[in-house]
Short mmCIF file of C-alpha atoms in Angstrom, two decimals:
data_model
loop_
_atom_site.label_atom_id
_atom_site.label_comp_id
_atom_site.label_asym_id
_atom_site.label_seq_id
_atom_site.Cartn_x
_atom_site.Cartn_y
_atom_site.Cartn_z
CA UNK K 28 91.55 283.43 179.76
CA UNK K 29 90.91 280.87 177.10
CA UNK K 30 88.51 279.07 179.00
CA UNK K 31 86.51 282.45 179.60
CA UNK K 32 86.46 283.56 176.15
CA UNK K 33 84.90 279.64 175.31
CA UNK K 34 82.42 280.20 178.00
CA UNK K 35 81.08 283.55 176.68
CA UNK K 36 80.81 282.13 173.16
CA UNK K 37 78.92 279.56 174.97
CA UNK K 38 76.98 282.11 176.17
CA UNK K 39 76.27 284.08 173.06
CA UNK K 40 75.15 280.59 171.23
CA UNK K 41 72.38 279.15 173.76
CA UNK K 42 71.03 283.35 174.20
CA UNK K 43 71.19 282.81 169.88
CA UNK K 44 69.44 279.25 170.48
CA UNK K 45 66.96 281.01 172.65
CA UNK K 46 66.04 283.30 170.25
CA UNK K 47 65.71 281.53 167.02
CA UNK K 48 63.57 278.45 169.17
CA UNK K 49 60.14 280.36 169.06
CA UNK K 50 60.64 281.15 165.07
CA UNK K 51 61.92 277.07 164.49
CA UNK K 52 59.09 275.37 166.67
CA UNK K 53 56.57 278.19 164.74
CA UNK K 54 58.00 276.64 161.14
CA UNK K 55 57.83 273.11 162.42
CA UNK K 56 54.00 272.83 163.58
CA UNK K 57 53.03 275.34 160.88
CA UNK K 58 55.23 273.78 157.93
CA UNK K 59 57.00 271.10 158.74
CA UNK K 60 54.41 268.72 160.65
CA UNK K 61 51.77 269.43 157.78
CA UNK K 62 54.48 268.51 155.35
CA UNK K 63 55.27 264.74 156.71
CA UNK K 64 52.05 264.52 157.89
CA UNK K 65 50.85 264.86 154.19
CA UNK K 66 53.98 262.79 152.81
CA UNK K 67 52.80 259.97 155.14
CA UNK K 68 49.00 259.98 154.04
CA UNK K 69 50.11 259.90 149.82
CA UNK K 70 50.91 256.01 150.92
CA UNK K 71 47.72 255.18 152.19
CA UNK K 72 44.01 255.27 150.86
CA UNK K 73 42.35 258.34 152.75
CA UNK K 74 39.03 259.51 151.59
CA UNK K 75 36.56 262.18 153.42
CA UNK K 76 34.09 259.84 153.49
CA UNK K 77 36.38 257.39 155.91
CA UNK K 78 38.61 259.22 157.85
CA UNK K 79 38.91 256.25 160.54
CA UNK K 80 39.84 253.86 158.16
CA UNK K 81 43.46 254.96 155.86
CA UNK K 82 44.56 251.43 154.86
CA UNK K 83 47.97 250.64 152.83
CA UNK K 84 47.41 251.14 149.76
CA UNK K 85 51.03 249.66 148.04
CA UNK K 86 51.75 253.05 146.35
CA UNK K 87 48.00 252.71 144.74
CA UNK K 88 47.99 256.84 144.90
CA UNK K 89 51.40 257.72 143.09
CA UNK K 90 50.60 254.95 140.34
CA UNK K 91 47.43 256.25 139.70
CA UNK K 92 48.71 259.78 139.27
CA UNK K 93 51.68 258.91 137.14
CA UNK K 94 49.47 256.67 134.69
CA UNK K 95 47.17 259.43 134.35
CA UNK K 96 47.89 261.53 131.36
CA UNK K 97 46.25 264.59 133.67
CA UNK K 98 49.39 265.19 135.89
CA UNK K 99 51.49 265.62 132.94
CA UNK K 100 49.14 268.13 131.04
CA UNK K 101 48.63 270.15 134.56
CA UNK K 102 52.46 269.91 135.18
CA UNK K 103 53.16 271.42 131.80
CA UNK K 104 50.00 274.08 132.01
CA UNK K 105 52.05 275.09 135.46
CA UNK K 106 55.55 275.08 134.06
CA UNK K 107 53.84 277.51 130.99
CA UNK K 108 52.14 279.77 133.30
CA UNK K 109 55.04 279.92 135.73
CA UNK K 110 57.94 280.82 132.53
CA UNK K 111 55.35 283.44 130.99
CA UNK K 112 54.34 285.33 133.83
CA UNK K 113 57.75 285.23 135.40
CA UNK K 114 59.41 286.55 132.30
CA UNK K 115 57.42 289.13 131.51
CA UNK K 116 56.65 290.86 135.16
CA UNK K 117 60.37 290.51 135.17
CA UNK K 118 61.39 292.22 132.10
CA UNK K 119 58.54 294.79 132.42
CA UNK K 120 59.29 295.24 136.38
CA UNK K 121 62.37 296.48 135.22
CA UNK K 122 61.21 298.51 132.86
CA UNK K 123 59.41 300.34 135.20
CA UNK K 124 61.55 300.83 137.88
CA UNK K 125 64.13 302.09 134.77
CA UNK K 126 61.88 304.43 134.73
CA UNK K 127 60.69 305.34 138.06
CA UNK K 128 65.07 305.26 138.78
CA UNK K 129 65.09 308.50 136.58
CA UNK K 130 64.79 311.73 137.19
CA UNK K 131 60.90 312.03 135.68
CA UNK K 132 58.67 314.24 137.39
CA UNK K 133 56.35 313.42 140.22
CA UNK K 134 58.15 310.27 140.86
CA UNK K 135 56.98 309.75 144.50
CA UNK K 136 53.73 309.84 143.12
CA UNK K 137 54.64 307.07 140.74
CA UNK K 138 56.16 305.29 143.08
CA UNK K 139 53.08 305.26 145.45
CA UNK K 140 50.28 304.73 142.52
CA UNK K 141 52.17 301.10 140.95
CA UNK K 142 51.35 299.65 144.95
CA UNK K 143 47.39 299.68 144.42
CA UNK K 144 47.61 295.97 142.68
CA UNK K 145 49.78 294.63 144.76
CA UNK K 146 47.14 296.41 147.73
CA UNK K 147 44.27 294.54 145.73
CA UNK K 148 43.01 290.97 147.68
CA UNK K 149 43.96 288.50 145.09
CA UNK K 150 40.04 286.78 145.28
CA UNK K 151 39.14 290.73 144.55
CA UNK K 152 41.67 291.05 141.44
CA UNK K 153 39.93 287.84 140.19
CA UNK K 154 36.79 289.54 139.91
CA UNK K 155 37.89 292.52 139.12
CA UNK K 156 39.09 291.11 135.67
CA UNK K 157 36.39 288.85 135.62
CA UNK K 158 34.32 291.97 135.12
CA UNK K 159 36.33 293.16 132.73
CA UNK K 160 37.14 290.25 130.45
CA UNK K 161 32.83 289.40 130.54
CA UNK K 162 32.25 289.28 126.72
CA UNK K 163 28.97 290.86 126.50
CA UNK K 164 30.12 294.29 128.39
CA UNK K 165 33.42 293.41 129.40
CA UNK K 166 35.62 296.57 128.77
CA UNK K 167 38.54 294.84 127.54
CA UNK K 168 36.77 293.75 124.29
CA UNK K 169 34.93 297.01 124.25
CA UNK K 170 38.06 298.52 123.87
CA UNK K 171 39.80 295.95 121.12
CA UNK K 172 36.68 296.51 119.26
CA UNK K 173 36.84 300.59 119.06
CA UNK K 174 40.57 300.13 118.36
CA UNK K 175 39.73 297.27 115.54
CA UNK K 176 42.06 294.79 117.52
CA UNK K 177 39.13 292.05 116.62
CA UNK K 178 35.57 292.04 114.93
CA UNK K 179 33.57 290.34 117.76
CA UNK K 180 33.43 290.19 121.41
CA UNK K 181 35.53 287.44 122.52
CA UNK K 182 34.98 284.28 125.14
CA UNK K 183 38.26 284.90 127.14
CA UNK K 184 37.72 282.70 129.94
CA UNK K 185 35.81 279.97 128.32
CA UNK K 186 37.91 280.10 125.11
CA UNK K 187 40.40 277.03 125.22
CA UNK K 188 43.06 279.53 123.77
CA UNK K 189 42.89 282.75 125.54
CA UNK K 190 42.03 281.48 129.06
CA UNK K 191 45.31 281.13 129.92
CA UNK K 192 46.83 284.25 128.89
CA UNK K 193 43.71 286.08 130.20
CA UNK K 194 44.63 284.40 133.64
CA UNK K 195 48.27 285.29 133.05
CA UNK K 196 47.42 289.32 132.40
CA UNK K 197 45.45 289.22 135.64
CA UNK K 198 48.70 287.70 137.44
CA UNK K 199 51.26 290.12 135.79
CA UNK K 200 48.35 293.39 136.75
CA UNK K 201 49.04 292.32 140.40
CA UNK K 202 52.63 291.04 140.87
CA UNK K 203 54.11 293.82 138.55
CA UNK K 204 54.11 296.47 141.05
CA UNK K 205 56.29 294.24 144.05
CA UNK K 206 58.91 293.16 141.09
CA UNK K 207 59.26 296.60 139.77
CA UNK K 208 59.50 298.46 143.49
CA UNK K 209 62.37 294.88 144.93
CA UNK K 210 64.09 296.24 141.62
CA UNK K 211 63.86 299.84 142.18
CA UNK K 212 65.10 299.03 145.56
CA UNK K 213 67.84 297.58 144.19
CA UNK K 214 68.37 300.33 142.17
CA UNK K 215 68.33 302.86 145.09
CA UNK K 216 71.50 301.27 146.69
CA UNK K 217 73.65 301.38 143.48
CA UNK K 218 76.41 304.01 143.99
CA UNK K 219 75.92 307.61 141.54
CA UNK K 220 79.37 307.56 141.33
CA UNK K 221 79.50 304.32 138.95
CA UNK K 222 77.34 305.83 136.38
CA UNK K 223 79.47 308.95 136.72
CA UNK K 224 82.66 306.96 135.67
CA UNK K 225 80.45 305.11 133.29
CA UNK K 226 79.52 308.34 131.26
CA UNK K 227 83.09 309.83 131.66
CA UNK K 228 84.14 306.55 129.72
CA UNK K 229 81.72 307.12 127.19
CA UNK K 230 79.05 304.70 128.27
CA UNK K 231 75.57 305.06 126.80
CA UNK K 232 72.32 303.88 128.41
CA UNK K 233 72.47 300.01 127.02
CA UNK K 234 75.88 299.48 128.15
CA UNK K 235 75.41 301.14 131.55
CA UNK K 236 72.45 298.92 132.38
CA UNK K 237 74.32 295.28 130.97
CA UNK K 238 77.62 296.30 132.49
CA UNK K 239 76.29 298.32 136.10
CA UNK K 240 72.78 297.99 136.61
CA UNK K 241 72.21 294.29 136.27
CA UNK K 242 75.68 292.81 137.47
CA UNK K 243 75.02 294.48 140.57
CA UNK K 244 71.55 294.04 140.45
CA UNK K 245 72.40 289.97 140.39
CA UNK K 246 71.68 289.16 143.64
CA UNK K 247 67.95 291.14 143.97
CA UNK K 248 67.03 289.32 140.43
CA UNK K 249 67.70 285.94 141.97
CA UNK K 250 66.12 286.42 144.93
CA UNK K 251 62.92 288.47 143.33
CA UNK K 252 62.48 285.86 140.55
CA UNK K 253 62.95 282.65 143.01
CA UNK K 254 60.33 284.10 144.91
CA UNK K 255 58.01 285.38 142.17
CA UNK K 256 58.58 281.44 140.43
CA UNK K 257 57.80 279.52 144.18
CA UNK K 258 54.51 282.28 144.46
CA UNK K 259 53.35 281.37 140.70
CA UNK K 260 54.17 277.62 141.02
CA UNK K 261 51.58 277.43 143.67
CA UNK K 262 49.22 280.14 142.20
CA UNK K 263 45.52 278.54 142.90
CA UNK K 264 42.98 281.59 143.77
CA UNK K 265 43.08 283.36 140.10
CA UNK K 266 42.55 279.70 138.38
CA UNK K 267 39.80 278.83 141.12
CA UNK K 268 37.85 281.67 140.60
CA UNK K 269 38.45 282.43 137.32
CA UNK K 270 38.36 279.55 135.40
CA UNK K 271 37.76 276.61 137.96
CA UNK K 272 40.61 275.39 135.42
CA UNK K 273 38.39 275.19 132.62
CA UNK K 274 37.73 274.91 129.77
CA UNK K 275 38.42 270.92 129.55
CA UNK K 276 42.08 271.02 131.74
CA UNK K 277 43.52 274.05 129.58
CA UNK K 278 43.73 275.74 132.96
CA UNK K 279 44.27 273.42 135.56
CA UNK K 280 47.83 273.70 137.08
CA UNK K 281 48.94 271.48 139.51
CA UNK K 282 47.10 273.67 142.96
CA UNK K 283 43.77 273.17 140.85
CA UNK K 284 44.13 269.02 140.04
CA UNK K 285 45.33 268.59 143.55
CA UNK K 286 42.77 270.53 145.39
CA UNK K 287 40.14 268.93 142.94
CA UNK K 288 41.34 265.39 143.66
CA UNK K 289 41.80 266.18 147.51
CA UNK K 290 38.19 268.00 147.79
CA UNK K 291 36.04 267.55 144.76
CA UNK K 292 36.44 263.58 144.08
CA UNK K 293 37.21 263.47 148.37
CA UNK K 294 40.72 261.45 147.89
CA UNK K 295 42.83 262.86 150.28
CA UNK K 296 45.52 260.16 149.42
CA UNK K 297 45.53 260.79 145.96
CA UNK K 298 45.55 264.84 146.89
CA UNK K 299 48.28 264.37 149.14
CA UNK K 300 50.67 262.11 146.82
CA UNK K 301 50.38 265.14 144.05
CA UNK K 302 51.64 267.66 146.84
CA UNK K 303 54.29 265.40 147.25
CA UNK K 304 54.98 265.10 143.80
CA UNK K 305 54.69 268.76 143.49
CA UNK K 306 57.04 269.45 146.59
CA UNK K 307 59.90 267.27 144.77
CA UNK K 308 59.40 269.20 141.68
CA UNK K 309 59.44 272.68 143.22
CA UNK K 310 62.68 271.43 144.99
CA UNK K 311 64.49 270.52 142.01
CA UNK K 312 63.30 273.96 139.98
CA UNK K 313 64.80 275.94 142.77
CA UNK K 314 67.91 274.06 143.10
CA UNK K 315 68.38 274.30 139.20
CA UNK K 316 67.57 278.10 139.53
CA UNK K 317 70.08 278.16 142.06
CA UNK K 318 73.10 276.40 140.43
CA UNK K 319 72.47 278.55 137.07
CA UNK K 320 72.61 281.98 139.15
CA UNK K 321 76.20 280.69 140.82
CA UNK K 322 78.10 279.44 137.70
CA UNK K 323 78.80 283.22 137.15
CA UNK K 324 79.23 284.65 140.97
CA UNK K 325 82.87 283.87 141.07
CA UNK K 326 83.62 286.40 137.82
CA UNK K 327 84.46 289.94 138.35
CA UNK K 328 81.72 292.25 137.52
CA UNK K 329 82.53 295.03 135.32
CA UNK K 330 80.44 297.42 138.11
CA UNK K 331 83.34 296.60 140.11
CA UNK K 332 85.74 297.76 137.49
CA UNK K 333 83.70 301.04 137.43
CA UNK K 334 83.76 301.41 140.76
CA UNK K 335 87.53 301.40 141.21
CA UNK K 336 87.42 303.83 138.18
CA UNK K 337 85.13 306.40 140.36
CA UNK K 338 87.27 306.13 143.11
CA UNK K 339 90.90 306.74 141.37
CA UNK K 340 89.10 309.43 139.95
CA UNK K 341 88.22 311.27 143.03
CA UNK K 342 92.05 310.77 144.14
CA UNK K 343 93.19 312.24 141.56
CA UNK K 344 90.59 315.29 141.78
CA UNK K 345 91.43 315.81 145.50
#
């Protein structure tokens, strides 16, 4: 009997095996071969000019990079970008999907209208805003002038100060809508009956959202965020087209310098050592991210609390 049960989970494990091989030999030629293929040419001097010829080039590539004061200043314009535009779509998405949660009227249609954005090509967004932040008829300093915001039309893509948040307003216009709908989604799957008990203990809005909404919320923040953090990390169409990652390196994360190395001054080496640079990097943010979020997963939530309170409730009123 033993040996039949064993030979049945034996069974269920290669049928599992033959399922999941299509997806894992899909990841390795799309993701992983391109990943140690470009690991393997950051050691070696690869140009587009001489393909044939990638000699040893005794960590020439990484040296260069590290030496170069550029890395450092596109590492930290990423790391800004990436904190800025996460925060804010984050405390904004939720904001919104606070709202869209409630019982406002024509919700639906709410809910439908915040998708157009996200709908939007990003190269189209680009120029969208392009258009709009164009100083001579731009409407974005049309309208700052009628409201008396500033006193002359403004050079937000070329200025060395305001490129970057003009890039970032462009970001958070697209990738508000698919925080604030993961969130509402979230939202959607939270039990009534927790509020109820909530409000019967004399809960007002503030501490029903810190002590419900957001413990049990926990685990579609970390995933949303990690997400939105890996997607703006490696965030190179808005900079392209916008800015090219001008003016003089104010926007020029680490997509633009690589790409620029890789494809503008034609050293693939060089191009490929900053992705692996980059990769490492990206690693150890996520892993951070990571350990943070599980320092508190072991602690009772206080939804849980409320929960039990709902349901001792409805004992008692049956």
């Amino acid at each position: 009997m033993r040996g039949k049960r064993l030979s049945e989970l034996a069974k269920d494990r290669m049928f599992l095996l033959v399922l999941i091989l299509p997806a894992l030999a899909m990841l390795l030629f799309t993701i992983g071969i391109p990943i140690v293929k470009s690991i393997y040419m950051s050691f070696f001097k690869v140009s587009l000019l001489s393909m044939k010829q990638q000699p040893w080039n005794d960590f020439a590539n990484y040296k260069e990079i590290l030496q170069d004061g550029e890395f450092f200043s596109a590492l930290g314009v990423t790391l800004t970008y990436v904190f800025c535009i996460v925060s804010i779509q984050f405390v904004l998405g939720l904001f919104l999907a606070l709202l869209l949660n409630s019982s406002i009227r024509f919700k639906k249609f709410f809910r439908t209208l915040i998708l157009i954005p996200w709908i939007v090509p990003t190269i189209v967004s680009a120029l969208l805003w392009m258009w709009l932040f164009q100083p001579q008829y731009g409407l974005i300093n049309y309208i700052l002038q009628q409201l008396h915001i500033i006193d002359k039309p403004q050079e937000w893509l070329t200025n060395m100060d305001l490129a970057l948040p003009a890039v970032i307003v462009t970001a958070l216009w697209r990738q508000l809508p698919f925080m604030s709908t993961m969130l509402l989604a979230g939202m959607q799957g939270i039990s009534e009956d927790m509020y109820e008990a909530a409000r019967i203990d004399g809960a007002n809005r503030t501490q029903i959202l810190l002590n419900i909404t957001l413990p049990l919320l926990k685990n579609n923040i970390k995933t949303i965020t990690l997400i939105s953090i890996i997607e703006n990390f490696k965030m190179f169409p808005l900079f392209w087209i916008m800015t090219g990652g001008g003016p003089l390196n104010k926007t020029t994360t680490l997509a633009i310098y690589s790409y620029k190395a890789a494809f503008v001054q034609m050293n693939l080496g060089k191009g490929a050592a900053i992705g692996a640079l980059w990769l490492i990097i990206m690693i150890l943010i996520s892993g951070l991210y990571n350990k943070l979020f599980a320092l508190g997963e072991d602690k009772p939530g206080k939804g849980k609390n409320y929960a039990k309170s709902s349901s001792a409730q409805k004992q008692q009123a049956v």
